[in-house]
Each structure stands twice: as structure tokens, then as C-alpha cells.
PDB file of C-alpha atoms in Angstrom:
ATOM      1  CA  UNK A 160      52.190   3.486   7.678  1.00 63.00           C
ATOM      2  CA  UNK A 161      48.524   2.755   7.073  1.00 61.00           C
ATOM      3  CA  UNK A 162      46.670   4.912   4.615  1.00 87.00           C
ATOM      4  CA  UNK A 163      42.950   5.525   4.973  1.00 91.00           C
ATOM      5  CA  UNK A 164      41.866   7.758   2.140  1.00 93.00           C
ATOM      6  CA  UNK A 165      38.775   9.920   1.804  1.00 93.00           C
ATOM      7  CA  UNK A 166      37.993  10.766  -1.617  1.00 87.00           C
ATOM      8  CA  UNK A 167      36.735  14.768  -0.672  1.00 88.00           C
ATOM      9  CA  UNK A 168      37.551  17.364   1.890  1.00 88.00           C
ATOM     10  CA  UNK A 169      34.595  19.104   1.685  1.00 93.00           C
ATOM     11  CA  UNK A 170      31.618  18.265  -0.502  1.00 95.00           C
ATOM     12  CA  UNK A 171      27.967  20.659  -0.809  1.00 97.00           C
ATOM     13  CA  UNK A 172      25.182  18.860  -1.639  1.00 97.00           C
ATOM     14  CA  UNK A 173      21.362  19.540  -1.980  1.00 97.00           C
ATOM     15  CA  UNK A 174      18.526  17.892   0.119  1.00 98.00           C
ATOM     16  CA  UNK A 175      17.250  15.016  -1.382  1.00 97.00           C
ATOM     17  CA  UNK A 176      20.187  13.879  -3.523  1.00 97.00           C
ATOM     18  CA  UNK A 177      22.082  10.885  -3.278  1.00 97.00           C
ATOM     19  CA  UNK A 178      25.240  11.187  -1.519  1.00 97.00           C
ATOM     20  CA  UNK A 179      28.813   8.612  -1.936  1.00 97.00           C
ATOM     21  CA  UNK A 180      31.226   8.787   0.591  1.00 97.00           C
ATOM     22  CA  UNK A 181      34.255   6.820  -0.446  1.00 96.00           C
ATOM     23  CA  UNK A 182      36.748   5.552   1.662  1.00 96.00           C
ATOM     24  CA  UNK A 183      39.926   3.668   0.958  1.00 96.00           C
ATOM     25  CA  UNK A 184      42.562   1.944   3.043  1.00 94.00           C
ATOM     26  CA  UNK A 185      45.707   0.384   1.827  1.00 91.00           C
ATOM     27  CA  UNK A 186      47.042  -2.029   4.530  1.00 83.00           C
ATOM     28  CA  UNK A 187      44.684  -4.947   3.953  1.00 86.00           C
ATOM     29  CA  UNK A 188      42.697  -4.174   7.474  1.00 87.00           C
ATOM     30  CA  UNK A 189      39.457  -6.149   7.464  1.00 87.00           C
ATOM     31  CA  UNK A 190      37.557  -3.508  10.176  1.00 91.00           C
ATOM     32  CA  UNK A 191      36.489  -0.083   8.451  1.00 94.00           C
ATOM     33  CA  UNK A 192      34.013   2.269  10.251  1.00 94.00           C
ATOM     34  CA  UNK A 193      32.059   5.117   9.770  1.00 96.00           C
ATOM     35  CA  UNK A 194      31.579   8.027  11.875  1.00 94.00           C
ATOM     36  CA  UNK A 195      29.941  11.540  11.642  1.00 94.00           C
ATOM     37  CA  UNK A 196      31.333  14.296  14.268  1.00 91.00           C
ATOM     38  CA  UNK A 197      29.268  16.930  15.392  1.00 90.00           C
ATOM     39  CA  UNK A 198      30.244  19.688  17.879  1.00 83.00           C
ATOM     40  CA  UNK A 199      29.521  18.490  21.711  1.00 79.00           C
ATOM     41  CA  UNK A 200      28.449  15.074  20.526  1.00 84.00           C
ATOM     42  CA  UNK A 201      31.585  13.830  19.543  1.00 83.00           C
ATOM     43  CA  UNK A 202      32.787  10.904  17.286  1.00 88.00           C
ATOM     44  CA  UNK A 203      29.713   8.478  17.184  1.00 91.00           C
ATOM     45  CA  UNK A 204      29.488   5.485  14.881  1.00 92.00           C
ATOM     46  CA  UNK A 205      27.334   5.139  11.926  1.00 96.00           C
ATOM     47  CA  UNK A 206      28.364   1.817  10.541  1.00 96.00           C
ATOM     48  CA  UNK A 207      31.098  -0.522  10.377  1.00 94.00           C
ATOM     49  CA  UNK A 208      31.924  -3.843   8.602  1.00 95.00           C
ATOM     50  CA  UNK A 209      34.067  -6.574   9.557  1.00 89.00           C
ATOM     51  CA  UNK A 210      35.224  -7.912   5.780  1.00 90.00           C
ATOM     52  CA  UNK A 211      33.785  -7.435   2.234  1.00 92.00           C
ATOM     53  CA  UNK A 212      29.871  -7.822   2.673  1.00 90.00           C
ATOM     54  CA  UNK A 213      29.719  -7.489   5.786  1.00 91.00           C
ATOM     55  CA  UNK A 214      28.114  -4.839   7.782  1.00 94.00           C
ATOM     56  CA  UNK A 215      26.860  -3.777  10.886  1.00 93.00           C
ATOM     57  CA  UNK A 216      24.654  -0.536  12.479  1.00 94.00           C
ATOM     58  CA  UNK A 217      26.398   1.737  14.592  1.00 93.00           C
ATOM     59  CA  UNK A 218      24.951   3.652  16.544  1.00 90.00           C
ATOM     60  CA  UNK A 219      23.127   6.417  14.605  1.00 95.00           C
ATOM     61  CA  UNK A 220      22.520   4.441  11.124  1.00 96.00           C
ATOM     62  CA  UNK A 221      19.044   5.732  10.411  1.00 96.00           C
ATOM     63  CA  UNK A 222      19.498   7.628   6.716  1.00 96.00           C
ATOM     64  CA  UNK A 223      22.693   5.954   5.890  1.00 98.00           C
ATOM     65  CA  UNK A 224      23.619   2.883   4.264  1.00 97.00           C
ATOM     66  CA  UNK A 225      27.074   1.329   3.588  1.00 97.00           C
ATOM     67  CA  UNK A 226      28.553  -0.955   0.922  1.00 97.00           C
ATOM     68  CA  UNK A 227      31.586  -3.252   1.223  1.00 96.00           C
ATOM     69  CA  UNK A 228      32.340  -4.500  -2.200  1.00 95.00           C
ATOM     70  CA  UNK A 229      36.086  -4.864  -1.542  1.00 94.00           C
ATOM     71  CA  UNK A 230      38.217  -4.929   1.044  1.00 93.00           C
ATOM     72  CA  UNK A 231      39.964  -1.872   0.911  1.00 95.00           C
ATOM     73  CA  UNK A 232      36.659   0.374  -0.330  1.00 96.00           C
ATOM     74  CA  UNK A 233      33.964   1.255   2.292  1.00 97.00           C
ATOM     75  CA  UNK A 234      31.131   3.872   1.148  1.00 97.00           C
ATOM     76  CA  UNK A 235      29.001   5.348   3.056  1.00 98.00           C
ATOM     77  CA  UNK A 236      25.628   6.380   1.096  1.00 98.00           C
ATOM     78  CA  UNK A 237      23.144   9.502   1.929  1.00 97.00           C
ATOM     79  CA  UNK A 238      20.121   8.016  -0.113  1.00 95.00           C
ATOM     80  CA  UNK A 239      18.590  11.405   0.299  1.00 97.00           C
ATOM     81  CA  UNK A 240      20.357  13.920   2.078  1.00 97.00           C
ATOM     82  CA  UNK A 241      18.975  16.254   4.458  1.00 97.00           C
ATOM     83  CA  UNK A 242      20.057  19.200   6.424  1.00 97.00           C
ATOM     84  CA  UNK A 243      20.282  17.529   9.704  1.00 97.00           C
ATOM     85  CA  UNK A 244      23.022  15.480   8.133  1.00 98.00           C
ATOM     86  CA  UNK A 245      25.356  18.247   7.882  1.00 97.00           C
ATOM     87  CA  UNK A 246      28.448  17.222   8.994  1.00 96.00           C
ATOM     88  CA  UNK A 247      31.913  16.027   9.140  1.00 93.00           C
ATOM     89  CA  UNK A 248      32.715  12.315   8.477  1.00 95.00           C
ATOM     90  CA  UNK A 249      35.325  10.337   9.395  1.00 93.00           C
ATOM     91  CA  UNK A 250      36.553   6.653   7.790  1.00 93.00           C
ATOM     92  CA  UNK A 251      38.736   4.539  10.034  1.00 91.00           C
ATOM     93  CA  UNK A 252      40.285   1.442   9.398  1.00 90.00           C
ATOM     94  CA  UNK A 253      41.852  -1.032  12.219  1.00 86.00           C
ATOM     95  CA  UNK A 254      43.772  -3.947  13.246  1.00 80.00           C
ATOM     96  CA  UNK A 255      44.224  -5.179  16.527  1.00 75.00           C
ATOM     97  CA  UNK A 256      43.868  -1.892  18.584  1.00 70.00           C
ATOM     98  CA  UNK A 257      45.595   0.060  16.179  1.00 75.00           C
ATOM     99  CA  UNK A 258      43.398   2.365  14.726  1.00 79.00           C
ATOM    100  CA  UNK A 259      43.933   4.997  11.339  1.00 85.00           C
ATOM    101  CA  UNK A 260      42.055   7.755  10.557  1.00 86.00           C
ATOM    102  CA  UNK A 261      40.875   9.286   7.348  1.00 89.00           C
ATOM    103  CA  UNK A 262      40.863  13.128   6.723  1.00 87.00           C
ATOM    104  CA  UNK A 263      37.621  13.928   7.331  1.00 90.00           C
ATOM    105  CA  UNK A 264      35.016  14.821   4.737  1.00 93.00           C
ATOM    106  CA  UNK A 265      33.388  17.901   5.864  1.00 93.00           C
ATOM    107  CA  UNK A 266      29.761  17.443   3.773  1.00 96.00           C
ATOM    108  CA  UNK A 267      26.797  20.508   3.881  1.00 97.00           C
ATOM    109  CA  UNK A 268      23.433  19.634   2.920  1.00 97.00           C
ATOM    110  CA  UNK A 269      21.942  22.990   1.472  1.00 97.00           C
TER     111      UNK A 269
ATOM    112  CA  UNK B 133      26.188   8.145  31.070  1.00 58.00           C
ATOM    113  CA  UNK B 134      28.859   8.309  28.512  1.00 73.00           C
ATOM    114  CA  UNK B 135      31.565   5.454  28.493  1.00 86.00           C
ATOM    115  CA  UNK B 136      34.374   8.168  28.614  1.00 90.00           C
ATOM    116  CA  UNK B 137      34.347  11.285  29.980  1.00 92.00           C
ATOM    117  CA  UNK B 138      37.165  13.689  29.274  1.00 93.00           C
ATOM    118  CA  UNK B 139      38.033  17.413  30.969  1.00 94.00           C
ATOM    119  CA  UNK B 140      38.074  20.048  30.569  1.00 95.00           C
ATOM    120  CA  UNK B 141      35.684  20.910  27.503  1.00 92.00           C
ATOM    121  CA  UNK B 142      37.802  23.659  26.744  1.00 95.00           C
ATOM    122  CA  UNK B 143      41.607  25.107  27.625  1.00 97.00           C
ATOM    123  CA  UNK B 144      42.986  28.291  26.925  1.00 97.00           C
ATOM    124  CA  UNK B 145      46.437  28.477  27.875  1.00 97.00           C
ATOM    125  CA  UNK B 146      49.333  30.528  27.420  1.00 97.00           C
ATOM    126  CA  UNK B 147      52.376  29.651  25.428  1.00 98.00           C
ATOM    127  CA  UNK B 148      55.002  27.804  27.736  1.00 97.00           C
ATOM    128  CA  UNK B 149      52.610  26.641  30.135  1.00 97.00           C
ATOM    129  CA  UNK B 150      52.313  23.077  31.163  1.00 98.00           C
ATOM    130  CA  UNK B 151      48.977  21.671  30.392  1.00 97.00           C
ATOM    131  CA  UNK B 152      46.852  17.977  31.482  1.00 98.00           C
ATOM    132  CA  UNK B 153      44.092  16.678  29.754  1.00 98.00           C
ATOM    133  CA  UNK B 154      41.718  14.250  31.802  1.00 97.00           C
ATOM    134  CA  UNK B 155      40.284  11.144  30.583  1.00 96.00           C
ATOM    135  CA  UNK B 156      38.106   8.674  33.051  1.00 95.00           C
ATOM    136  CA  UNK B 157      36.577   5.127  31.410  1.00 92.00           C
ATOM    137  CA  UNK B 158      33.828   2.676  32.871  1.00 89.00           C
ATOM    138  CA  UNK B 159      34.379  -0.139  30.148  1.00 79.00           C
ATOM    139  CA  UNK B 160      36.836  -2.575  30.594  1.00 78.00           C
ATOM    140  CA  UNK B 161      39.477  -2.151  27.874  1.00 79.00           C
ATOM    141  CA  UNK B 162      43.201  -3.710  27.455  1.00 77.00           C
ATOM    142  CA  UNK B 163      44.782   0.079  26.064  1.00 84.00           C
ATOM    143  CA  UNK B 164      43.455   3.795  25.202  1.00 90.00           C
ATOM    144  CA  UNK B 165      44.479   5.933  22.415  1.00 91.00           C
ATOM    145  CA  UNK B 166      45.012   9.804  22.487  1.00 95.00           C
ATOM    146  CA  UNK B 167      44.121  11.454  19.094  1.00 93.00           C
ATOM    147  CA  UNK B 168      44.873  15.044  17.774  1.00 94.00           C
ATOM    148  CA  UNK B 169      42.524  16.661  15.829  1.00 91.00           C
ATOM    149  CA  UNK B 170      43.609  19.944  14.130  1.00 87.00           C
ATOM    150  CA  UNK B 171      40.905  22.467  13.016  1.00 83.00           C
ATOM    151  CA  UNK B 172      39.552  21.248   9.788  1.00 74.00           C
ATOM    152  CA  UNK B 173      41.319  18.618   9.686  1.00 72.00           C
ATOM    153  CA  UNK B 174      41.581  14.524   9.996  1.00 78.00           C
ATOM    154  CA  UNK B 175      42.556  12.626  13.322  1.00 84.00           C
ATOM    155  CA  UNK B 176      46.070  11.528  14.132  1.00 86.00           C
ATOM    156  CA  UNK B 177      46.585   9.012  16.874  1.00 86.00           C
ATOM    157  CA  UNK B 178      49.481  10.202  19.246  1.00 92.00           C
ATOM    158  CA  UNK B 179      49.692   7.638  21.810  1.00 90.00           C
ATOM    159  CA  UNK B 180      48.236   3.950  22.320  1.00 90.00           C
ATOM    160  CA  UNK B 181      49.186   2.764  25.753  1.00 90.00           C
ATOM    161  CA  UNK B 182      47.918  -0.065  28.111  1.00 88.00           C
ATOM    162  CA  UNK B 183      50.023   0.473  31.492  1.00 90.00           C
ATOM    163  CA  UNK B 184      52.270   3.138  33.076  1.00 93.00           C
ATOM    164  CA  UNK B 185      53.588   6.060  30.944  1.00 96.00           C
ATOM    165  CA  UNK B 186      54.457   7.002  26.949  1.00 95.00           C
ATOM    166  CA  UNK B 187      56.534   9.965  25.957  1.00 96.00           C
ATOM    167  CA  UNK B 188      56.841  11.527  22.818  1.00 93.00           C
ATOM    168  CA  UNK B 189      58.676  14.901  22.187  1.00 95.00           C
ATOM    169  CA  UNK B 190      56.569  17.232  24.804  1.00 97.00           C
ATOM    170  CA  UNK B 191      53.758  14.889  24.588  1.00 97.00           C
ATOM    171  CA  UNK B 192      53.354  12.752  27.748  1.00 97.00           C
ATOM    172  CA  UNK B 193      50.458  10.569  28.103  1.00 97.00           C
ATOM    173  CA  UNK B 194      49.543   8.099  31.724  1.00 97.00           C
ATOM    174  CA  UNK B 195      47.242   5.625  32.552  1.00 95.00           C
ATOM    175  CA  UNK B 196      45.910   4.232  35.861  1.00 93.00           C
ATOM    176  CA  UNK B 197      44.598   0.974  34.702  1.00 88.00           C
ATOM    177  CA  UNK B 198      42.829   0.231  37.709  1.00 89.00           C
ATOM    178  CA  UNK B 199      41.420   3.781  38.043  1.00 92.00           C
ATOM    179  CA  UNK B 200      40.501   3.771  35.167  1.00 92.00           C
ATOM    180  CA  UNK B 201      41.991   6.952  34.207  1.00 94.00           C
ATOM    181  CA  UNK B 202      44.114   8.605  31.599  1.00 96.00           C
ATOM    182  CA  UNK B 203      45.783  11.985  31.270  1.00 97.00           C
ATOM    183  CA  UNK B 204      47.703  13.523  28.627  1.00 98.00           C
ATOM    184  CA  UNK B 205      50.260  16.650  29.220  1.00 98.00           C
ATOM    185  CA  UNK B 206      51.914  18.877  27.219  1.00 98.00           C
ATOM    186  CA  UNK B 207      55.348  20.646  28.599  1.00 97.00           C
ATOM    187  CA  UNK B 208      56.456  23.963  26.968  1.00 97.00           C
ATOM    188  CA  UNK B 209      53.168  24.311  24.768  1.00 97.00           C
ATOM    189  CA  UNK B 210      52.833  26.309  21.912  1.00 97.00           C
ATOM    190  CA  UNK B 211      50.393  27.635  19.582  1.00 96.00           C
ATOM    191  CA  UNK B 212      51.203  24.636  17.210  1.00 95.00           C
ATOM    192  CA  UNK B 213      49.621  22.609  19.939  1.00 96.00           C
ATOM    193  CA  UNK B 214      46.330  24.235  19.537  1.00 96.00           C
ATOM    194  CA  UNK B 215      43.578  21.305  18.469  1.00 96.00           C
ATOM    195  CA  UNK B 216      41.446  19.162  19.666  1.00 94.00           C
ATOM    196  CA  UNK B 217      42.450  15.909  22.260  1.00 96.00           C
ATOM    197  CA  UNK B 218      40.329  12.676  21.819  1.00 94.00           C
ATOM    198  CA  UNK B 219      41.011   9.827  24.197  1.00 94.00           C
ATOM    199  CA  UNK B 220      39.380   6.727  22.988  1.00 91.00           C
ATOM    200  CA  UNK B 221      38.566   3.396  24.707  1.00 87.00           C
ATOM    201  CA  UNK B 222      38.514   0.157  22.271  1.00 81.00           C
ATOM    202  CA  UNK B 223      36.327  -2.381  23.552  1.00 75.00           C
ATOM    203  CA  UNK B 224      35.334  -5.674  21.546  1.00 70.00           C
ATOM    204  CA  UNK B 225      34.434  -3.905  17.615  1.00 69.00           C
ATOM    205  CA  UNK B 226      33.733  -0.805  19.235  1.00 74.00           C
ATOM    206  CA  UNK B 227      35.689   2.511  20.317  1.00 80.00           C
ATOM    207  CA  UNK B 228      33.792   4.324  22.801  1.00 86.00           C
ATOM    208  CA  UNK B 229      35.214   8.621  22.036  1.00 89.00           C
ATOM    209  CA  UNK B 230      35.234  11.088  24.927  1.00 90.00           C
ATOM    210  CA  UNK B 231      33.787  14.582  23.193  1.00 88.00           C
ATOM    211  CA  UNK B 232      36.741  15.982  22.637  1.00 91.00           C
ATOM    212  CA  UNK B 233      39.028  19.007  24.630  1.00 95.00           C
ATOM    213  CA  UNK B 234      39.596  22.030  22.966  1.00 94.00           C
ATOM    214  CA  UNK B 235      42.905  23.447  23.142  1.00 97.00           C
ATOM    215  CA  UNK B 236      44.029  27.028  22.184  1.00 97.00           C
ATOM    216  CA  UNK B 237      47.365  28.121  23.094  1.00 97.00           C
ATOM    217  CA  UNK B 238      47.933  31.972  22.657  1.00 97.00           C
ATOM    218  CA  UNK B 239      51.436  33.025  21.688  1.00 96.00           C
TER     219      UNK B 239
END
């Protein structure tokens, strides 16, 4: 079975720091996404990339960036977090129409 | 207008009841997934189906392809069953989400 691993469960972090989300999947998938859930809005994307460099905007990537350095790593970056980014994150790799899930990272900006 | 709408919001049901999840999709897509999300915690996919019906355990997920509809039941359910149900419609690079239907089954 595919692994997608997110490196924390739950992080706290202040406003204005730098944040790393780090994602890693193990099945040599070249798609990886980003989303952020938030309660009655759903899953919505924040960025994805379709091999190593690559990226593309979602649809909410205003305060985020991403970096693809390798295929099987895919941060997401906070450059300076704020409140309103409080949230759970999800990392998702896929192939075809199969589609795997990380844990979640539930991050609070205080 | 959201790509996928799902219903109810929210379900309370009793233990043992029989319970159907709604999904309804305007994009055009070959298959849709039904995830499980448990309360704090990260999404499992439970069914990815293009035509007709999947069954797993006392999990039974349908789709009309031409209606563009999917629903998901659960026979016997139990308290263990209590999460939230995504259905989720992959279209080119993208997979459009429905928000979600919370479950709570009450022993």
C-alpha cells in the first residue's frame, strides 16, 4: 500500500513565523497536493505539483508556497503565519485515480 | 455552485439502523471515491467505483453514471462508524470534495 507521510499531527505556531509542512510518499507517484480543511468549507486545494519542480496554484494559494525538490518530498511553507491559517492540512499523493491520503497535520497559529 | 454536493450535512442515527449518504456531481468524471474521515484523524479512501455497485463488509457504495449520482450505505451501523463521509469527483489534475457528512451513531 501507498504511504503518504506527514511529518506532525499537530503543530502550534506563532503569527509571523515561518512554517514547514513536510510531506512524504513512498510509491514513486509523480502528483502530490496540498489541501487545508476547514469546517463547512471542506477539502479545498492549496497547491499541487506534477513532478520535482513543478508546481501549480490551487485554489486558495495566497500565503503559501510549496517546494518540490524530490519526488517523494512536497512542503508546504507558511512564510508568515497568521491566525486565519489555522487549520488542518492534508498531503495526498496519486496515480491514475487512485488517490492516498496523509494524516492530517492539525496546525494553530497563536 | 459547488461541483459536488453531498446530504445530509449531518446524521445522527441509532446503532443498527441502516443509513445512505447522498452524493450528486455536475463534472464529467470516469469514477468517484468515498473517503472516511475519523475525528482527528487522516482520510481513508473506502471505495473507488466507476459503474454499478461495490461492497465491502457493511459498506455499500452505488453510482448512477448518467445521473450523476452516488450514494453510500451502511447496514447494521455502529458507533465505530461514527466519522465523517467525503465523496470526491477526479476530474483532469483536480478532485472536486463534497463538504463532508457527519455521522454519529449512538450505541
Amino acid at each position: 500500500d501507498v504511504k503518504v507521510t506527514q511529518s506532525s499531527r499537530y503543530l502550534v505556531k506563532r503569527t509571523g513565523e515561518k512554517v514547514f509542512l513536510e510531506c512524504v510518499q513512498d510509491m514513486d507517484h509523480e502528483n502530490m497536493f496540498w489541501y487545508r480543511q476547514d469546517p463547512g468549507l471542506g477539502l479545498r486545494l492549496i497547491y499541487f505539483s506534477y513532478d520535482v519542480k513543478m508546481k501549480e496554484k490551487g485554489d486558495i494559494p495566497e500565503g503559501y508556497s510549496v517546494s518540490r525538490e524530490k519526488k517523494e518530498r512536497f512542503s508546504l511553507i507558511l512564510e508568515s503565519a497568521s491566525t486565519n491559517q489555522t487549520s488542518m492540512y492534508l498531503c495526498a499523493s496519486r496515480k491514475g485515480y487512485g488517490y492516498t491520503f496523509g494524516s492530517g497535520t492539525r496546525l494553530t497559529v497563536v | 455552485k459547488n461541483e459536488v454536493e453531498q446530504s445530509p450535512q449531518n446524521l445522527t442515527a441509532q446503532e443498527g439502523e441502516f443509513i445512505t449518504i447522498n452524493c450528486s456531481y455536475s463534472v464529467g468524471i470516469s469514477a468517484l471515491h468515498w473517503l472516511q474521515q475519523h475525528p482527528g484523524g487522516g482520510i481513508v479512501s473506502l471505495f473507488m467505483l466507476s459503474s454499478g455497485k461495490k461492497k465491502h463488509g457493511r459498506l455499500i457504495a452505488t453510482i448512477n453514471i448518467q445521473e450523476k449520482h452516488s450514494s453510500l450505505h451502511i447496514t447494521a451501523s455502529h458507533p465505530r462508524d461514527s466519522a465523517v463521509y467525503i465523496c470526491a469527483a477526479p476530474t483532469g489534475n483536480q478532485f472536486y470534495f463534497g463538504t463532508g457528512t457527519s455521522l454519529t451513531v449512538i450505541p
